Amino acid sequence: MKILLTFIIIVFAQNLHSQSFDKKTYEKLLKLDKVEFVKYAESVGLRIEIDSISESIFAQSKGCLYIKPTGNKNDNQYYKLALIISTQNKENNKIILESARENPETKGVWTDNEYLYREWDMENPISKEMWYKVLIYKRK
C-alpha cells in the first residue's frame, strides 16, 4: 500500500510541476543531505514539497522533478537511494550517465566509482506523457 501511494504521489507531482534539467543543479542536489537539499533547491528557484507518506522531498520545475528520499525503505546492504531524477527529455539521461559504464549483463543499469544508476522510462497514466527517470544509488 505504501509503495502504491508513493507511486501515485510521484505521478501527481510530475503532472502538476516540472522544470528544465540543469546539470549543475543535479550534481549539487545529488551530494547534499536533506536539509541542504531543500535550501539549495529553493535558492535555485525549485518548488519544494515534503511528503511524509512517500518519505521524499520533491524539488520541481518545468520538465524536471528531483526526488530526495528521506527514509531508507529503498536501501539495501550495499546501496542507499540518493536521488531520483525524472525528466521529459531522454537526452538528459545521457548527461546524467556520461561518466558511468553500462552493465553488459543488465540493460538500463550503469555504474561509476561511487554510484549505481538505474534507468526507468514511464508513461504518466494521467497525462500520457513520457517521463525518463534515473534512480541513483550511492554505494555504502
Backbone as ProteinMPNN parsed JSONL, in Angstrom:
{"seq_chain_A": "MKILLTFIIIVFAQNLHSQSFDKKTYEKLLKLDKVEFVKYAESVGLRIEIDSISESIFAQSKGCLYIKPTGNKNDNQYYKLALIISTQNKENNKIILESARENPETKGVWTDNEYLYREWDMENPISKEMWYKVLIYKRK", "coords_chain_A": {"N_chain_A": [[0.82, -1.192, 0.0], [1.946, 1.25, 0.811], [3.897, 1.588, -1.148], [2.316, 1.858, -3.428], [1.004, 4.272, -2.822], [3.221, 5.977, -2.821], [3.945, 5.811, -5.544], [1.642, 6.938, -6.735], [1.746, 9.541, -5.677], [4.153, 10.471, -6.815], [3.456, 10.398, -9.538], [1.371, 12.325, -9.618], [2.826, 14.569, -8.756], [4.611, 14.853, -10.871], [2.835, 15.526, -12.835], [1.732, 17.951, -11.989], [3.853, 19.765, -11.642], [6.888, 20.628, -13.209], [10.329, 21.032, -14.476], [13.054, 22.463, -16.414], [15.93, 20.518, -17.071], [19.04, 20.778, -15.359], [22.415, 20.408, -15.357], [24.361, 21.265, -13.455], [22.761, 21.822, -11.215], [21.667, 19.265, -10.757], [24.04, 17.789, -10.111], [24.835, 19.06, -7.762], [22.555, 18.727, -6.039], [22.554, 15.961, -5.777], [24.652, 15.356, -4.026], [24.023, 16.555, -1.605], [22.782, 16.646, 1.824], [19.542, 16.114, 3.395], [18.571, 18.569, 4.575], [20.292, 20.553, 3.466], [19.685, 20.047, 0.808], [17.031, 21.017, 0.513], [17.44, 23.772, 1.065], [19.276, 24.523, -0.986], [17.832, 23.817, -3.307], [15.603, 25.549, -3.119], [16.994, 27.941, -3.347], [17.73, 27.987, -6.027], [15.375, 28.296, -7.262], [13.575, 26.147, -7.382], [10.518, 24.461, -6.777], [9.464, 23.284, -3.684], [8.289, 20.368, -2.085], [7.428, 18.457, 0.683], [6.931, 15.166, 1.535], [5.571, 13.013, 3.798], [4.429, 10.495, 3.626], [5.471, 9.173, 1.344], [8.028, 9.436, 2.109], [9.801, 11.43, 1.073], [11.439, 14.248, -0.497], [10.393, 16.597, -2.76], [11.65, 18.389, -5.436], [10.897, 20.677, -7.781], [10.335, 21.801, -11.144], [9.768, 23.198, -14.431], [9.427, 20.491, -16.567], [11.132, 18.803, -15.158], [11.839, 16.804, -12.329], [13.178, 16.425, -9.188], [13.809, 14.03, -6.765], [14.375, 13.48, -3.452], [15.019, 10.952, -1.289], [13.871, 10.575, 2.068], [13.738, 8.596, 3.861], [14.664, 5.137, 4.476], [13.639, 3.004, 3.07], [14.121, 2.091, 0.493], [16.684, 1.225, 0.431], [19.482, -1.081, 0.535], [21.815, -3.58, 1.748], [24.076, -2.819, 0.362], [23.687, -0.466, -1.141], [22.408, 2.914, -1.02], [19.534, 4.708, -1.73], [19.981, 7.673, -3.327], [19.041, 9.787, -4.964], [16.377, 10.594, -7.195], [15.838, 11.341, -10.497], [13.64, 12.765, -12.696], [12.687, 13.407, -15.9], [11.333, 14.964, -18.881], [12.741, 14.635, -21.129], [14.625, 12.451, -22.845], [17.28, 12.751, -23.528], [18.484, 13.955, -21.361], [19.127, 11.873, -19.66], [21.454, 10.878, -20.798], [23.275, 12.87, -20.136], [23.337, 12.658, -17.352], [24.384, 10.094, -17.125], [26.896, 10.195, -18.299], [29.494, 9.762, -17.238], [29.392, 7.186, -16.393], [29.428, 3.556, -16.7], [27.695, 1.204, -18.666], [26.179, -1.732, -17.429], [26.984, -4.738, -18.851], [25.503, -7.034, -18.583], [23.051, -6.372, -17.559], [20.589, -4.577, -18.833], [20.048, -1.081, -18.847], [21.177, -0.557, -16.406], [23.725, 1.133, -14.797], [27.065, 2.012, -13.758], [29.476, 3.807, -11.762], [32.431, 4.909, -10.064], [31.308, 5.626, -7.648], [28.5, 5.471, -7.634], [25.447, 3.659, -8.424], [23.354, 3.463, -11.159], [20.035, 3.448, -12.345], [18.062, 3.236, -15.108], [14.748, 4.198, -15.954], [11.957, 4.252, -17.761], [8.795, 5.759, -18.105], [5.352, 6.02, -18.739], [3.192, 8.594, -17.875], [0.236, 7.817, -16.394], [-1.939, 9.501, -16.219], [-1.568, 11.943, -17.667], [-0.503, 10.923, -19.973], [2.031, 11.502, -20.827], [5.488, 10.891, -21.549], [7.968, 10.046, -19.197], [11.299, 10.143, -18.196], [13.341, 8.482, -16.13], [16.043, 8.434, -13.796], [17.31, 6.525, -11.359], [19.369, 6.949, -8.65], [21.753, 5.373, -6.835], [23.778, 5.427, -4.007], [26.881, 3.971, -3.231], [27.45, 2.097, -0.297]], "CA_chain_A": [[0.0, 0.0, 0.0], [2.826, 2.408, 0.893], [4.55, 1.726, -2.455], [1.293, 2.377, -4.333], [0.839, 5.682, -2.503], [4.418, 6.658, -3.309], [3.819, 5.874, -6.995], [0.59, 7.902, -7.06], [2.247, 10.872, -5.342], [5.145, 10.836, -7.83], [2.731, 10.664, -10.787], [0.711, 13.624, -9.494], [3.851, 15.618, -8.685], [5.097, 15.055, -12.234], [1.774, 16.15, -13.607], [1.48, 19.311, -11.54], [5.031, 20.621, -11.726], [8.062, 20.089, -13.873], [11.34, 22.076, -14.782], [14.086, 22.013, -17.328], [17.057, 19.866, -16.399], [20.26, 21.551, -15.264], [23.459, 19.505, -14.874], [24.975, 21.796, -12.242], [21.799, 21.609, -10.131], [21.632, 17.819, -10.496], [25.268, 17.365, -9.427], [24.81, 19.629, -6.41], [21.496, 18.074, -5.267], [22.935, 14.569, -5.531], [25.608, 15.241, -2.925], [23.563, 17.248, -0.402], [21.883, 15.969, 2.754], [18.147, 16.563, 3.262], [18.414, 19.992, 4.921], [20.984, 21.325, 2.437], [18.93, 19.824, -0.423], [15.912, 21.965, 0.499], [17.975, 25.135, 0.974], [19.84, 24.767, -2.316], [16.752, 23.756, -4.304], [14.866, 26.805, -3.037], [17.854, 29.041, -3.811], [17.774, 28.0, -7.5], [14.023, 28.504, -7.767], [12.757, 24.942, -7.474], [9.399, 24.39, -5.831], [9.718, 22.196, -2.741], [7.208, 19.712, -1.361], [7.925, 17.367, 1.528], [5.851, 14.204, 1.703], [5.933, 12.023, 4.807], [3.951, 9.164, 3.234], [6.465, 8.571, 0.447], [9.34, 9.705, 2.702], [10.546, 12.074, -0.001], [11.392, 15.683, -0.745], [10.27, 16.84, -4.185], [12.11, 19.693, -5.917], [10.296, 20.629, -9.108], [10.241, 22.942, -12.042], [9.23, 22.777, -15.729], [10.043, 19.375, -17.279], [12.11, 18.067, -14.342], [11.486, 16.557, -10.933], [14.219, 15.799, -8.378], [13.213, 13.433, -5.576], [15.372, 13.091, -2.451], [14.411, 10.108, -0.26], [14.176, 10.945, 3.442], [13.75, 7.353, 4.632], [15.609, 4.131, 3.973], [12.895, 1.836, 2.603], [14.633, 1.643, -0.804], [18.099, 0.883, 0.595], [19.835, -2.458, 0.887], [23.095, -3.601, 2.462], [25.162, -2.311, -0.48], [23.385, 0.822, -1.742], [21.395, 3.799, -0.445], [18.947, 5.55, -2.766], [20.431, 9.045, -3.087], [18.268, 10.779, -5.715], [15.66, 10.18, -8.4], [15.643, 12.461, -11.422], [12.621, 12.429, -13.679], [12.548, 14.496, -16.871], [10.565, 14.634, -20.082], [13.669, 14.599, -22.249], [15.508, 11.281, -22.721], [18.665, 13.196, -23.679], [19.022, 14.273, -20.035], [19.721, 10.649, -19.104], [22.832, 10.786, -21.3], [24.078, 13.806, -19.341], [23.482, 12.054, -16.024], [25.148, 8.843, -17.217], [28.075, 10.379, -19.143], [30.724, 9.217, -16.645], [29.128, 5.821, -15.928], [29.513, 2.471, -17.681], [26.525, 0.321, -18.608], [26.409, -3.125, -17.07], [26.686, -5.502, -20.06], [24.594, -8.132, -18.267], [21.749, -5.853, -17.134], [20.261, -3.374, -19.602], [19.49, 0.009, -18.067], [21.894, -0.397, -15.138], [25.011, 1.765, -15.043], [27.835, 2.24, -12.534], [30.754, 4.504, -11.781], [33.162, 4.595, -8.835], [30.577, 5.999, -6.446], [27.052, 5.292, -7.733], [24.772, 2.734, -9.326], [22.265, 4.195, -11.805], [19.053, 2.589, -12.991], [17.147, 3.984, -15.976], [13.381, 3.711, -15.876], [11.072, 5.081, -18.57], [7.434, 5.507, -17.675], [4.3, 6.917, -19.208], [2.295, 9.066, -16.829], [-1.08, 7.29, -16.779], [-2.944, 10.563, -16.22], [-1.326, 12.885, -18.768], [0.005, 10.149, -21.121], [3.357, 11.996, -21.188], [6.606, 10.018, -21.184], [8.936, 10.563, -18.235], [12.53, 9.361, -18.209], [13.872, 8.545, -14.77], [17.283, 7.79, -13.402], [17.416, 6.316, -9.921], [20.798, 6.969, -8.342], [22.061, 4.747, -5.555], [25.155, 5.63, -3.537], [27.484, 2.794, -2.598], [27.684, 2.266, 1.154]], "C_chain_A": [[0.865, 1.257, 0.0], [3.515, 2.665, -0.453], [3.566, 2.307, -3.466], [1.073, 3.861, -4.086], [2.019, 6.508, -2.994], [4.329, 6.857, -4.82], [2.791, 6.933, -7.396], [1.061, 9.328, -6.792], [3.254, 11.348, -6.385], [4.457, 11.189, -9.145], [2.051, 12.024, -10.729], [1.718, 14.762, -9.441], [4.415, 15.904, -10.069], [4.081, 15.839, -13.043], [1.599, 17.619, -13.257], [2.648, 20.256, -11.791], [6.113, 19.888, -12.51], [9.005, 21.24, -14.234], [12.353, 21.568, -15.789], [15.289, 21.522, -16.526], [18.292, 20.757, -16.453], [21.331, 20.666, -14.625], [24.081, 19.981, -13.563], [24.059, 21.567, -11.026], [21.732, 20.141, -9.755], [22.852, 17.379, -9.687], [25.309, 17.858, -7.987], [23.785, 18.898, -5.54], [21.837, 16.634, -4.906], [23.773, 14.427, -4.272], [25.132, 15.837, -1.593], [22.722, 16.359, 0.506], [20.5, 16.618, 2.636], [17.959, 18.058, 3.517], [19.055, 20.874, 3.853], [20.272, 21.219, 1.088], [17.814, 20.855, -0.553], [16.422, 23.394, 0.314], [18.481, 25.438, -0.436], [18.734, 24.787, -3.376], [15.929, 25.045, -4.294], [15.688, 27.966, -3.59], [17.952, 29.116, -5.333], [16.372, 28.024, -8.106], [13.172, 27.26, -7.947], [11.648, 24.992, -6.427], [9.58, 23.135, -4.982], [8.409, 21.688, -2.143], [7.834, 18.575, -0.573], [6.747, 16.451, 1.805], [6.279, 13.113, 2.68], [5.473, 10.62, 4.434], [4.974, 8.467, 2.346], [7.882, 8.727, 0.979], [10.273, 10.329, 1.667], [10.41, 13.587, 0.051], [11.372, 15.854, -2.257], [10.75, 18.259, -4.481], [11.757, 19.732, -7.4], [10.384, 21.948, -9.84], [9.852, 22.394, -13.413], [10.039, 21.667, -16.398], [10.994, 18.53, -16.467], [11.635, 17.973, -12.892], [12.647, 15.832, -10.267], [13.55, 15.26, -7.115], [14.335, 12.945, -4.668], [14.665, 12.229, -1.399], [14.827, 10.576, 1.135], [14.197, 9.724, 4.357], [14.751, 6.38, 4.05], [14.906, 2.892, 3.428], [13.389, 1.289, 1.255], [16.107, 1.24, -0.753], [18.271, -0.626, 0.776], [21.213, -2.425, 1.537], [24.246, -2.999, 1.662], [24.953, -0.875, -0.956], [22.307, 1.568, -0.967], [20.861, 4.662, -1.575], [19.244, 7.01, -2.446], [19.538, 10.086, -3.754], [17.555, 10.091, -6.872], [15.478, 11.44, -9.235], [14.672, 11.995, -12.494], [12.446, 13.624, -14.604], [11.716, 14.032, -18.06], [11.445, 14.573, -21.323], [14.681, 13.477, -22.025], [16.985, 11.668, -22.824], [19.298, 13.559, -22.329], [19.65, 13.049, -19.367], [21.176, 10.508, -19.555], [23.767, 11.696, -20.511], [24.355, 13.214, -17.967], [24.444, 10.872, -16.065], [26.48, 8.983, -17.951], [29.359, 9.807, -18.546], [30.555, 7.776, -16.145], [29.277, 4.818, -17.082], [28.291, 1.57, -17.535], [26.952, -1.098, -18.266], [26.033, -3.981, -18.28], [25.672, -6.624, -19.826], [23.192, -7.657, -17.904], [21.473, -4.536, -17.843], [19.627, -2.33, -18.69], [20.127, 0.207, -16.712], [23.307, 0.068, -15.459], [25.739, 1.921, -13.716], [29.021, 3.156, -12.819], [31.411, 4.181, -10.44], [32.352, 4.81, -7.564], [29.1, 5.602, -6.447], [26.658, 4.147, -8.652], [23.558, 3.498, -9.856], [21.322, 3.192, -12.454], [18.103, 3.469, -13.793], [15.761, 3.34, -15.912], [12.494, 4.674, -16.636], [9.633, 4.726, -18.223], [6.48, 6.513, -18.286], [3.436, 7.301, -18.021], [0.88, 8.644, -17.221], [-2.17, 8.366, -16.843], [-2.784, 11.453, -17.452], [-0.91, 12.2, -20.067], [1.348, 10.671, -21.626], [4.403, 10.962, -20.781], [7.531, 10.757, -20.233], [10.106, 9.6, -18.202], [13.22, 9.556, -16.873], [15.246, 7.907, -14.699], [17.259, 7.733, -11.878], [18.896, 6.189, -9.61], [21.01, 6.455, -6.933], [23.529, 4.993, -5.21], [25.65, 4.345, -2.893], [27.725, 3.079, -1.131], [29.122, 1.96, 1.488]], "O_chain_A": [[0.572, 2.217, -0.713], [3.697, 3.816, -0.851], [3.94, 3.156, -4.275], [0.966, 4.635, -5.038], [1.841, 7.606, -3.52], [4.604, 7.948, -5.321], [3.043, 7.735, -8.295], [0.805, 10.227, -7.594], [3.213, 12.507, -6.797], [4.827, 12.165, -9.797], [2.138, 12.799, -11.682], [1.483, 15.818, -10.027], [4.671, 17.059, -10.411], [4.437, 16.709, -13.838], [1.345, 18.441, -14.136], [2.442, 21.424, -12.119], [6.215, 18.663, -12.457], [8.529, 22.373, -14.302], [12.485, 20.36, -15.986], [15.609, 22.043, -15.458], [18.558, 21.407, -17.464], [21.176, 20.226, -13.486], [24.303, 19.177, -12.657], [24.518, 21.171, -9.955], [21.738, 19.801, -8.572], [22.712, 16.673, -8.688], [25.77, 17.144, -7.095], [24.105, 18.491, -4.423], [21.447, 16.147, -3.845], [23.61, 13.459, -3.529], [25.778, 15.637, -0.565], [22.041, 15.444, 0.044], [20.315, 17.56, 1.866], [17.264, 18.735, 2.759], [18.44, 21.833, 3.386], [20.254, 22.177, 0.314], [17.666, 21.491, -1.596], [15.889, 24.141, -0.506], [18.158, 26.478, -1.009], [18.707, 25.667, -4.236], [15.595, 25.572, -5.355], [15.144, 28.869, -4.226], [18.226, 30.184, -5.88], [16.198, 27.802, -9.304], [12.136, 27.321, -8.608], [11.84, 25.511, -5.328], [9.822, 22.051, -5.511], [7.542, 22.468, -1.749], [8.662, 17.825, -1.089], [5.693, 16.9, 2.255], [7.232, 12.378, 2.422], [6.071, 9.643, 4.884], [5.306, 7.303, 2.571], [8.832, 8.219, 0.383], [11.372, 9.836, 1.415], [9.43, 14.134, 0.558], [12.232, 15.319, -2.957], [10.305, 19.216, -3.848], [12.252, 18.922, -8.184], [10.488, 23.027, -9.257], [9.624, 21.19, -13.527], [11.199, 21.871, -16.755], [11.616, 17.619, -17.013], [11.108, 18.928, -12.322], [13.058, 14.761, -10.714], [12.794, 15.983, -6.465], [15.144, 12.105, -5.061], [13.795, 12.73, -0.686], [15.984, 10.929, 1.361], [14.63, 9.817, 5.506], [15.588, 6.753, 3.227], [15.523, 1.831, 3.333], [13.102, 0.141, 0.917], [16.706, 0.947, -1.788], [17.331, -1.341, 1.124], [21.724, -1.347, 1.844], [25.293, -2.698, 2.234], [25.922, -0.142, -1.155], [21.425, 0.97, -0.351], [21.637, 5.282, -2.303], [18.81, 7.525, -1.416], [19.298, 11.151, -3.184], [18.064, 9.132, -7.451], [15.021, 12.47, -8.74], [14.87, 10.953, -13.118], [12.1, 14.718, -14.159], [11.437, 12.843, -18.211], [10.941, 14.472, -22.441], [15.502, 13.553, -21.111], [17.845, 10.985, -22.267], [20.517, 13.478, -22.177], [20.6, 13.181, -18.595], [22.029, 10.07, -18.783], [24.915, 11.337, -20.249], [25.484, 13.267, -17.478], [25.23, 10.675, -15.138], [27.138, 7.974, -18.205], [30.242, 9.4, -19.302], [31.471, 7.214, -15.544], [29.256, 5.18, -18.258], [27.899, 1.217, -16.423], [27.964, -1.594, -18.761], [24.877, -3.958, -18.703], [25.052, -7.106, -20.774], [22.244, -8.442, -17.936], [22.049, -3.504, -17.499], [18.775, -2.653, -17.862], [19.675, 1.05, -15.937], [23.998, -0.527, -16.287], [25.105, 1.958, -12.661], [29.498, 3.264, -13.949], [30.975, 3.259, -9.752], [32.671, 4.243, -6.519], [28.509, 5.416, -5.383], [27.417, 3.727, -9.526], [22.821, 4.11, -9.083], [21.762, 2.204, -13.042], [17.424, 4.335, -13.241], [15.621, 2.12, -15.828], [12.297, 5.807, -16.196], [9.289, 3.555, -18.066], [6.767, 7.709, -18.341], [3.001, 6.442, -17.254], [0.376, 9.064, -18.262], [-3.213, 8.151, -17.46], [-3.742, 11.688, -18.187], [-0.955, 12.81, -21.136], [1.767, 10.325, -22.731], [4.23, 10.247, -19.795], [7.838, 11.933, -20.428], [9.92, 8.383, -18.182], [13.632, 10.664, -16.529], [15.564, 6.975, -15.437], [17.195, 8.76, -11.202], [19.6, 5.401, -10.243], [20.512, 7.027, -5.964], [24.412, 4.784, -6.043], [24.94, 3.71, -2.114], [28.153, 4.173, -0.764], [29.517, 2.043, 2.651]]}, "name": "protein", "num_of_chains": 1, "seq": "MKILLTFIIIVFAQNLHSQSFDKKTYEKLLKLDKVEFVKYAESVGLRIEIDSISESIFAQSKGCLYIKPTGNKNDNQYYKLALIISTQNKENNKIILESARENPETKGVWTDNEYLYREWDMENPISKEMWYKVLIYKRK"}
